[in-house]
C-alpha positions as a Python dict, from the first residue, in 0.01 Angstrom:
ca = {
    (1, 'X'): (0, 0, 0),
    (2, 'X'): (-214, -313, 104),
    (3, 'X'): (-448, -457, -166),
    (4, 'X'): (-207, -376, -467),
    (5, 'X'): (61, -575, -666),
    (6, 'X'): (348, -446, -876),
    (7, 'X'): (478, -673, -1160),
    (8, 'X'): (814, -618, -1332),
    (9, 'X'): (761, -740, -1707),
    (10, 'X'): (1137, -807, -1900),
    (11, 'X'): (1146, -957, -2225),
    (12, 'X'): (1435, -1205, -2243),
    (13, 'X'): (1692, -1178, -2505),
    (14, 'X'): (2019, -1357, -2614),
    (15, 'X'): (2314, -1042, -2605),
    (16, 'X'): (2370, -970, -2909),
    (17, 'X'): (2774, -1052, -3068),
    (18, 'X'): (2985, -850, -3280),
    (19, 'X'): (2852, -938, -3630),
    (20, 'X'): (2819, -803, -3974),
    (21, 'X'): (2495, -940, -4178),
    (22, 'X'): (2463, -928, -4527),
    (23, 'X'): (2256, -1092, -4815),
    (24, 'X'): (2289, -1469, -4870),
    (25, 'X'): (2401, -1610, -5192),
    (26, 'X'): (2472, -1926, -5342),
    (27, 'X'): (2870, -2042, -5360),
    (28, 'X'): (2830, -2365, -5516),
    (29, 'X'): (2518, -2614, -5698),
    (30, 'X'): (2487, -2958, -5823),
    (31, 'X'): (2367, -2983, -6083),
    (32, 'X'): (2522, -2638, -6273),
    (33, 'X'): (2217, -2623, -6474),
    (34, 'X'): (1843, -2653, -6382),
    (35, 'X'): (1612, -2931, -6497),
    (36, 'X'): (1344, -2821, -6714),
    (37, 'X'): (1082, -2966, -6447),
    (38, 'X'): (1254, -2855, -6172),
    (39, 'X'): (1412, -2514, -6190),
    (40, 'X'): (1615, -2362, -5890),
    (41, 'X'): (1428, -2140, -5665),
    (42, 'X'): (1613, -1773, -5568),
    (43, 'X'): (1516, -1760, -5284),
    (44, 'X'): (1651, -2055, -5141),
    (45, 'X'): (1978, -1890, -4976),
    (46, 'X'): (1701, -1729, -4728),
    (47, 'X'): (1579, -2073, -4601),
    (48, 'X'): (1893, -2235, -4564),
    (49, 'X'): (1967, -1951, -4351),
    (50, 'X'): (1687, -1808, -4216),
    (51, 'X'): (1809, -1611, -3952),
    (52, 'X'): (2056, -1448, -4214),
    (53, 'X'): (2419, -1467, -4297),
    (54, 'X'): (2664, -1334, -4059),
    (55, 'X'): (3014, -1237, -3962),
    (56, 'X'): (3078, -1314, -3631),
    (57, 'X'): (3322, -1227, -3414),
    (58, 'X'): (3435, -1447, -3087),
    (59, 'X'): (3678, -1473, -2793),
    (60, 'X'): (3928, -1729, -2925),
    (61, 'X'): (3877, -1969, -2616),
    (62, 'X'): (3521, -1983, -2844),
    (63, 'X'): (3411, -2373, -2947),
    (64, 'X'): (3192, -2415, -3252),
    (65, 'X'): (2847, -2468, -3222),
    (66, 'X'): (2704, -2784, -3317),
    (67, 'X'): (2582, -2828, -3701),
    (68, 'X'): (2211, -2703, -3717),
    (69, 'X'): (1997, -2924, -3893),
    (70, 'X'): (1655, -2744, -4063),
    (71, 'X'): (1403, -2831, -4294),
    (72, 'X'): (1150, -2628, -4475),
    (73, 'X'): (864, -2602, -4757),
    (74, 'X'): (918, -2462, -5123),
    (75, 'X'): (577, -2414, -5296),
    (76, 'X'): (551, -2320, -5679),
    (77, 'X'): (290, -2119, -5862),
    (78, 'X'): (133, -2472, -5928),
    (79, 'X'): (103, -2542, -5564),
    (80, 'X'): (356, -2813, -5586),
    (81, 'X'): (605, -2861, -5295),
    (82, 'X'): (976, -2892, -5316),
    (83, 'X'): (1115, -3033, -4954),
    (84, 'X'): (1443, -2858, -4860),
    (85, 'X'): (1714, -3018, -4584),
    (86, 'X'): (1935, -2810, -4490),
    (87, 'X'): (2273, -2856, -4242),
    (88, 'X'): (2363, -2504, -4099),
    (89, 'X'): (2739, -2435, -3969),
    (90, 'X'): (3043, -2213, -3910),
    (91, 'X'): (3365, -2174, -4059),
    (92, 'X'): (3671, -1927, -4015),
    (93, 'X'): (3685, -1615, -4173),
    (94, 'X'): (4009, -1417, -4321),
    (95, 'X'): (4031, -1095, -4135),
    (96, 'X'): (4224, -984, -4464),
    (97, 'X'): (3892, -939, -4620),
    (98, 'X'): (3736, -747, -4413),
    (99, 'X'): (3778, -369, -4492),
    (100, 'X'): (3834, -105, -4182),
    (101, 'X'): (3512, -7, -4144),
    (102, 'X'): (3405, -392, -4150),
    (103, 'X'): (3725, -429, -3862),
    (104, 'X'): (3603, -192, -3633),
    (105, 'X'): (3231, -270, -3644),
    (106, 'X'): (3317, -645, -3541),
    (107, 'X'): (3526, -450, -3272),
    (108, 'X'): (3850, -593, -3399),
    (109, 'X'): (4034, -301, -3494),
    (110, 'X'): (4047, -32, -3202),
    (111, 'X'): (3952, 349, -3301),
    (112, 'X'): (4267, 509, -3128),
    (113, 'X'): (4549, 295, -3198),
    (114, 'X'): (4476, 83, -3491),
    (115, 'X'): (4563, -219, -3376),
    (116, 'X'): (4420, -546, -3444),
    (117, 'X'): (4199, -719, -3172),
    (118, 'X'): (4346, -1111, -3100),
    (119, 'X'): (3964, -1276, -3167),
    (120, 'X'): (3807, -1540, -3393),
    (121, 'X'): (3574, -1451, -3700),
    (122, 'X'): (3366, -1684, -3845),
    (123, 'X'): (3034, -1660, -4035),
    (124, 'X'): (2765, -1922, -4121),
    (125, 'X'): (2732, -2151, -4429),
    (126, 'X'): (2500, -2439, -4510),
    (127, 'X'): (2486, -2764, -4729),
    (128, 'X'): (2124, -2799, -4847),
    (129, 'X'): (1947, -3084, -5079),
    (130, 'X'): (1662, -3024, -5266),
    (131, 'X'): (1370, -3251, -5361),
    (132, 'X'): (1014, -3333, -5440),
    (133, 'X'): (1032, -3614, -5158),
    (134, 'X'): (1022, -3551, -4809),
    (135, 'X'): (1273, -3807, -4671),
    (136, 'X'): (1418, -3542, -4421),
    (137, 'X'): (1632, -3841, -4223),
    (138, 'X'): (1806, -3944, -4443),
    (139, 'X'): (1906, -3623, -4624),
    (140, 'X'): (1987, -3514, -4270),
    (141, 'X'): (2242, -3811, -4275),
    (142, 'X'): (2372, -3764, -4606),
    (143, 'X'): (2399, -3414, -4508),
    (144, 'X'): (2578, -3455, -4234),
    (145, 'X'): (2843, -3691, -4413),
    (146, 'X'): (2932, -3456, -4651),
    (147, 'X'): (2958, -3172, -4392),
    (148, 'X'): (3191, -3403, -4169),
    (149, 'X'): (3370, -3519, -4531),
    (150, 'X'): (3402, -3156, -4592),
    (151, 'X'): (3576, -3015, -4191),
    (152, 'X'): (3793, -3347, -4175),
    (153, 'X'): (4120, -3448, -4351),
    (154, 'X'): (4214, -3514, -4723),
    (155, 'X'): (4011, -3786, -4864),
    (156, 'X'): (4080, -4051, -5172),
    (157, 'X'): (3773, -3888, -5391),
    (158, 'X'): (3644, -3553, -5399),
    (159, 'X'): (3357, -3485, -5217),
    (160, 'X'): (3183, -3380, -5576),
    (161, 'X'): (3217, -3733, -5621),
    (162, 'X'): (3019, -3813, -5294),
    (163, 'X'): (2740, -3572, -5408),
    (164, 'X'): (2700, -3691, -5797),
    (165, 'X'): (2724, -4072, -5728),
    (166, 'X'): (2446, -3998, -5436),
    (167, 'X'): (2208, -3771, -5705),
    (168, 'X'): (2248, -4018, -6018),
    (169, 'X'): (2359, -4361, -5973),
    (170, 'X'): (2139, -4457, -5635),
    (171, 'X'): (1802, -4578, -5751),
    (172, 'X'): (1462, -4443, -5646),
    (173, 'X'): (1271, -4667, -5428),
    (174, 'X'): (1047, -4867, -5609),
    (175, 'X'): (709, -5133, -5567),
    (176, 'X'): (987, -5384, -5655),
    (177, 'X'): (1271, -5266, -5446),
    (178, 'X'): (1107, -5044, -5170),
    (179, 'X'): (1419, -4971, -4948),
    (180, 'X'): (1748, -4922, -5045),
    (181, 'X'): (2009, -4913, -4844),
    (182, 'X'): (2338, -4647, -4959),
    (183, 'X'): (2655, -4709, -4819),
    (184, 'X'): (2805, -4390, -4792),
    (185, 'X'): (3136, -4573, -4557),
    (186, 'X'): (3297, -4838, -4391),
    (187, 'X'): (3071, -4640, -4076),
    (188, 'X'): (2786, -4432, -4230),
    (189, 'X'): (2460, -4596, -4463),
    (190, 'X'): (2068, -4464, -4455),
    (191, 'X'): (1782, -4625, -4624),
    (192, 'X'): (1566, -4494, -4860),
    (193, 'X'): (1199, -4624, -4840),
    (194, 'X'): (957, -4594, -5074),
    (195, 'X'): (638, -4361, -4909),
    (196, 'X'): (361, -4536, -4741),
    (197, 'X'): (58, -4539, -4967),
    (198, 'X'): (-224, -4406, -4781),
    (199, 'X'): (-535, -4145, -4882),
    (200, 'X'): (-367, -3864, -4722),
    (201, 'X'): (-140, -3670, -5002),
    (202, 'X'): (221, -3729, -4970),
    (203, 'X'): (338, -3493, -4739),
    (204, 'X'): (657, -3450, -4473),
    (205, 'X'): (407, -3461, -4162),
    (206, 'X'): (499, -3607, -3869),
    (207, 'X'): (232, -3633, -3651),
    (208, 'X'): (459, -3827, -3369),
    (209, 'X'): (624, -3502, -3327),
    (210, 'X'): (359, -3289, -3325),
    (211, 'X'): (133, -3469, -3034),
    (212, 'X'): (515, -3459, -2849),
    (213, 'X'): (518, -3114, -2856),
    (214, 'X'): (143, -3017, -2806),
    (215, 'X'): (-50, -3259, -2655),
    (216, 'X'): (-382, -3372, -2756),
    (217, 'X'): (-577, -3110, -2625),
    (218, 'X'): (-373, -2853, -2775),
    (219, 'X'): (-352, -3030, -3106),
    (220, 'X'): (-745, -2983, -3127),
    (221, 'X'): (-700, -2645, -3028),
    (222, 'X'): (-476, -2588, -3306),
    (223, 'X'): (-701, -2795, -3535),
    (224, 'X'): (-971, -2546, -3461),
    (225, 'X'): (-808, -2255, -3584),
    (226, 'X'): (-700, -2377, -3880),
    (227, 'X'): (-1039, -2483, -3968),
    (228, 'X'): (-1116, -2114, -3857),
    (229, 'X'): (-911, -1976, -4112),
    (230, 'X'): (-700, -1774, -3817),
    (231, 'X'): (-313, -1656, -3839),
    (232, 'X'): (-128, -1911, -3727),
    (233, 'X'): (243, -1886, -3599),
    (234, 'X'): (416, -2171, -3515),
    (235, 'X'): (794, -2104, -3296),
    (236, 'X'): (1053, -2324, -3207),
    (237, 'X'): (1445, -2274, -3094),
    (238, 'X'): (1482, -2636, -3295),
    (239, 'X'): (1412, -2556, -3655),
    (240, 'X'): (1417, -2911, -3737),
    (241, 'X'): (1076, -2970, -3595),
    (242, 'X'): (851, -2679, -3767),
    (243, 'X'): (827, -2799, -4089),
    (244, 'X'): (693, -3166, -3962),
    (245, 'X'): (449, -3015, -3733),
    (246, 'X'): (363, -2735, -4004),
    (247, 'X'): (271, -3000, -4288),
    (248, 'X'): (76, -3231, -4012),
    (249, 'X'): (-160, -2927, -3932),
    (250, 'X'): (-215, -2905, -4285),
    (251, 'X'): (-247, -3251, -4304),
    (252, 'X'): (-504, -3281, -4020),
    (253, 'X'): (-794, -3081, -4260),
    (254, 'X'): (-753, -3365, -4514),
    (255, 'X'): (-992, -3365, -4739),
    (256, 'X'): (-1001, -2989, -4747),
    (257, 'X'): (-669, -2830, -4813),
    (258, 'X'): (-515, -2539, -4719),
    (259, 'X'): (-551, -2217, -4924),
    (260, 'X'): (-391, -1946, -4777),
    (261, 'X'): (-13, -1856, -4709),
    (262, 'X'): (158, -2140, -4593),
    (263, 'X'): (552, -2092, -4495),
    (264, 'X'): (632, -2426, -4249),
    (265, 'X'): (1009, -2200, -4169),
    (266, 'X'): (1046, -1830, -4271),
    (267, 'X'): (1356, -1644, -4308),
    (268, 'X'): (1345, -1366, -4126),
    (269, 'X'): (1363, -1115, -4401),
    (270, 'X'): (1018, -1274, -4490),
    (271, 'X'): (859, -1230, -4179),
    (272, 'X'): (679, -863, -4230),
    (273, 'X'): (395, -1114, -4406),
    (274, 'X'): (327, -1178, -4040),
    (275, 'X'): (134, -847, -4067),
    (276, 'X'): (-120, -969, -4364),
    (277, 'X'): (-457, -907, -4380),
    (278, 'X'): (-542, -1281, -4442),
    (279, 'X'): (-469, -1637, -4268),
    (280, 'X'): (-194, -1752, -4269),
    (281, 'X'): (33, -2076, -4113),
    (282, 'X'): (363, -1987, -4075),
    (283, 'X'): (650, -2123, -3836),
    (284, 'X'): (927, -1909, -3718),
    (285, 'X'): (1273, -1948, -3546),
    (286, 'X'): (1201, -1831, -3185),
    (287, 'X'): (1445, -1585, -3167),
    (288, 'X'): (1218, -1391, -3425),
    (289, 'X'): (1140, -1252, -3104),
    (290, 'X'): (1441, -1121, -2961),
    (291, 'X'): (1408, -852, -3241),
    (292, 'X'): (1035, -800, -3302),
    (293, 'X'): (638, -830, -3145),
    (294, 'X'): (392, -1057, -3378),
    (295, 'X'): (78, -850, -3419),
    (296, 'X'): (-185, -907, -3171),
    (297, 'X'): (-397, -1086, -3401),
    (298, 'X'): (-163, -1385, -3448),
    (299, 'X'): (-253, -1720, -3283),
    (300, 'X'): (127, -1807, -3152),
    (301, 'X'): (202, -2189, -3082),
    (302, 'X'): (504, -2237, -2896),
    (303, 'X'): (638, -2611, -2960),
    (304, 'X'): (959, -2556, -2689),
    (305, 'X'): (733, -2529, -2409),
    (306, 'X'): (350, -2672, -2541),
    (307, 'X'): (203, -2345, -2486),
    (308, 'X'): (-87, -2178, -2721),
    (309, 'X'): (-98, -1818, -2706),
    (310, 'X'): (-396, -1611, -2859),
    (311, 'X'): (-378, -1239, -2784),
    (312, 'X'): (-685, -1023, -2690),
    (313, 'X'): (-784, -765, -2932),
}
């Protein structure tokens, strides 16, 4: 038929594993009991893993993904932030508790003879740290220190020691002393420096990373519908990033401040507020979309590939 085209439209999605989800919960806390100014949130489980907790099940020839590093945005009924790091990994999983039902949904246990499939089974964990200070590199090293303290060999000291001597006995940065350097080992040390003071409040922008993975012209895009009061969704398969680029767009408005919901990395049990009648900025892991649409009234950013999408409605 001449004059006519015919497009095939697929939507692109990551096969989906054997796995079991369930509710995240929290194993272990430093310290056991809150501090009167700075009490511990419930619902951080859901950011540290934001794409839920899982029991996976893999071919045994399977290698272990690299540790996941994410940040994201805690704000209070005062509208005061709390700055969460967060190191995302796997670990093995007893078989032995796992029920049947459990065995044969991870297709380990076959329906007609009962036998037990030869695979690995593993689910997700993650080592988080908490604070009122955005210094997301180096939590992301002392993260990653304890996580690599925690998969290798005996050590000397407890790695409660690690964590307690890190918390209370390294000094804030100060006028006086603004960088201090903590030797975690003979091979591993990060600095802590004492925020820039500038107008701008103190925030975990990075604006470096946000012209990287927009562009100027898109950046003033952007700009324009946050001044526009629109729903924002930012998306990225690098968690890490969303939560700079989230509190730079807020940061951008300065001296007018952002209002509305504001979510820099939402779990995806959160993610029905993507349906609100009101604006919103909110970033997302991109596989939010292997399992659901965003409504057509979303502004969607895409920071993997520097593309702004606004449907037409």
């Amino acid at each position: 038929m001449w004059g006519s085209s015919v497009f095939l439209c697929y939507k692109k999605s990551v096969p989906a594993s054997n796995s079991i989800a369930y509710k995240a919960g929290l194993i272990f806390r430093y310290p056991e009991d809150d501090y009167e100014s700075f009490p511990l949130s419930e619902s951080v489980p859901l950011f540290c893993l934001p794409m839920g907790a899982t029991i996976e099940c893999w071919d045994p020839q399977t290698k272990y993904p690299l540790p996941v590093f994410s940040t994201f945005v805690l704000t209070g009924s005062s509208a005061e932030k709390v700055y969460g790091a967060a190191i995302q990994f796997y670990e093995p999983y007893s078989w032995e508790l796992l029920t049947e039902k459990q065995l044969m949904q991870l297709g380990l246990l076959t329906p007609v003879e009962r036998k037990i499939v030869s695979k690995s089974i593993n689910s997700n964990k993650c080592i988080c740290l908490l604070s009122h200070w955005p210094f997301f590199e180096a939590f992301r090293k002392f993260l990653m220190f304890i996580y690599k303290l925690s998969v290798s060999g005996p050590h000397p000291l407890p790695i409660e020691k690690y964590i307690s001597h890190f918390m209370q006995n390294i000094p804030f940065p100060s006028p006086q002393r603004p960088r201090i350097l903590v030797q975690l080992s003979v091979h591993d040390a990060l600095i802590l420096s004492q925020p820039v003071s500038t107008p701008l409040p103190l925030s975990g922008a990075n604006f470096s990373t946000l012209l990287m993975n927009l562009g100027p012209e898109n950046c003033v895009t952007l700009l324009l519908f946050v001044l526009l009061e629109s729903k924002i969704l930012l998306h990225s398969l690098r968690p890490a990033v969303l939560t700079g680029v989230a509190e730079a767009v807020v940061a951008m408005i300065f001296p007018f401040q952002w209002q509305c919901p504001y979510i820099p990395l939402c779990p995806l049990s959160l993610a029905g507020m993507l349906s609100a009648p009101l604006p919103f900025i909110v970033g997302v892991d991109s596989r939010y979309f292997d399992l659901h649409d965003p409504p057509q009234d979303v502004v969607c950013i895409d920071l993997d590939t520097n593309m702004l999408y606004v449907q037409k409605f």
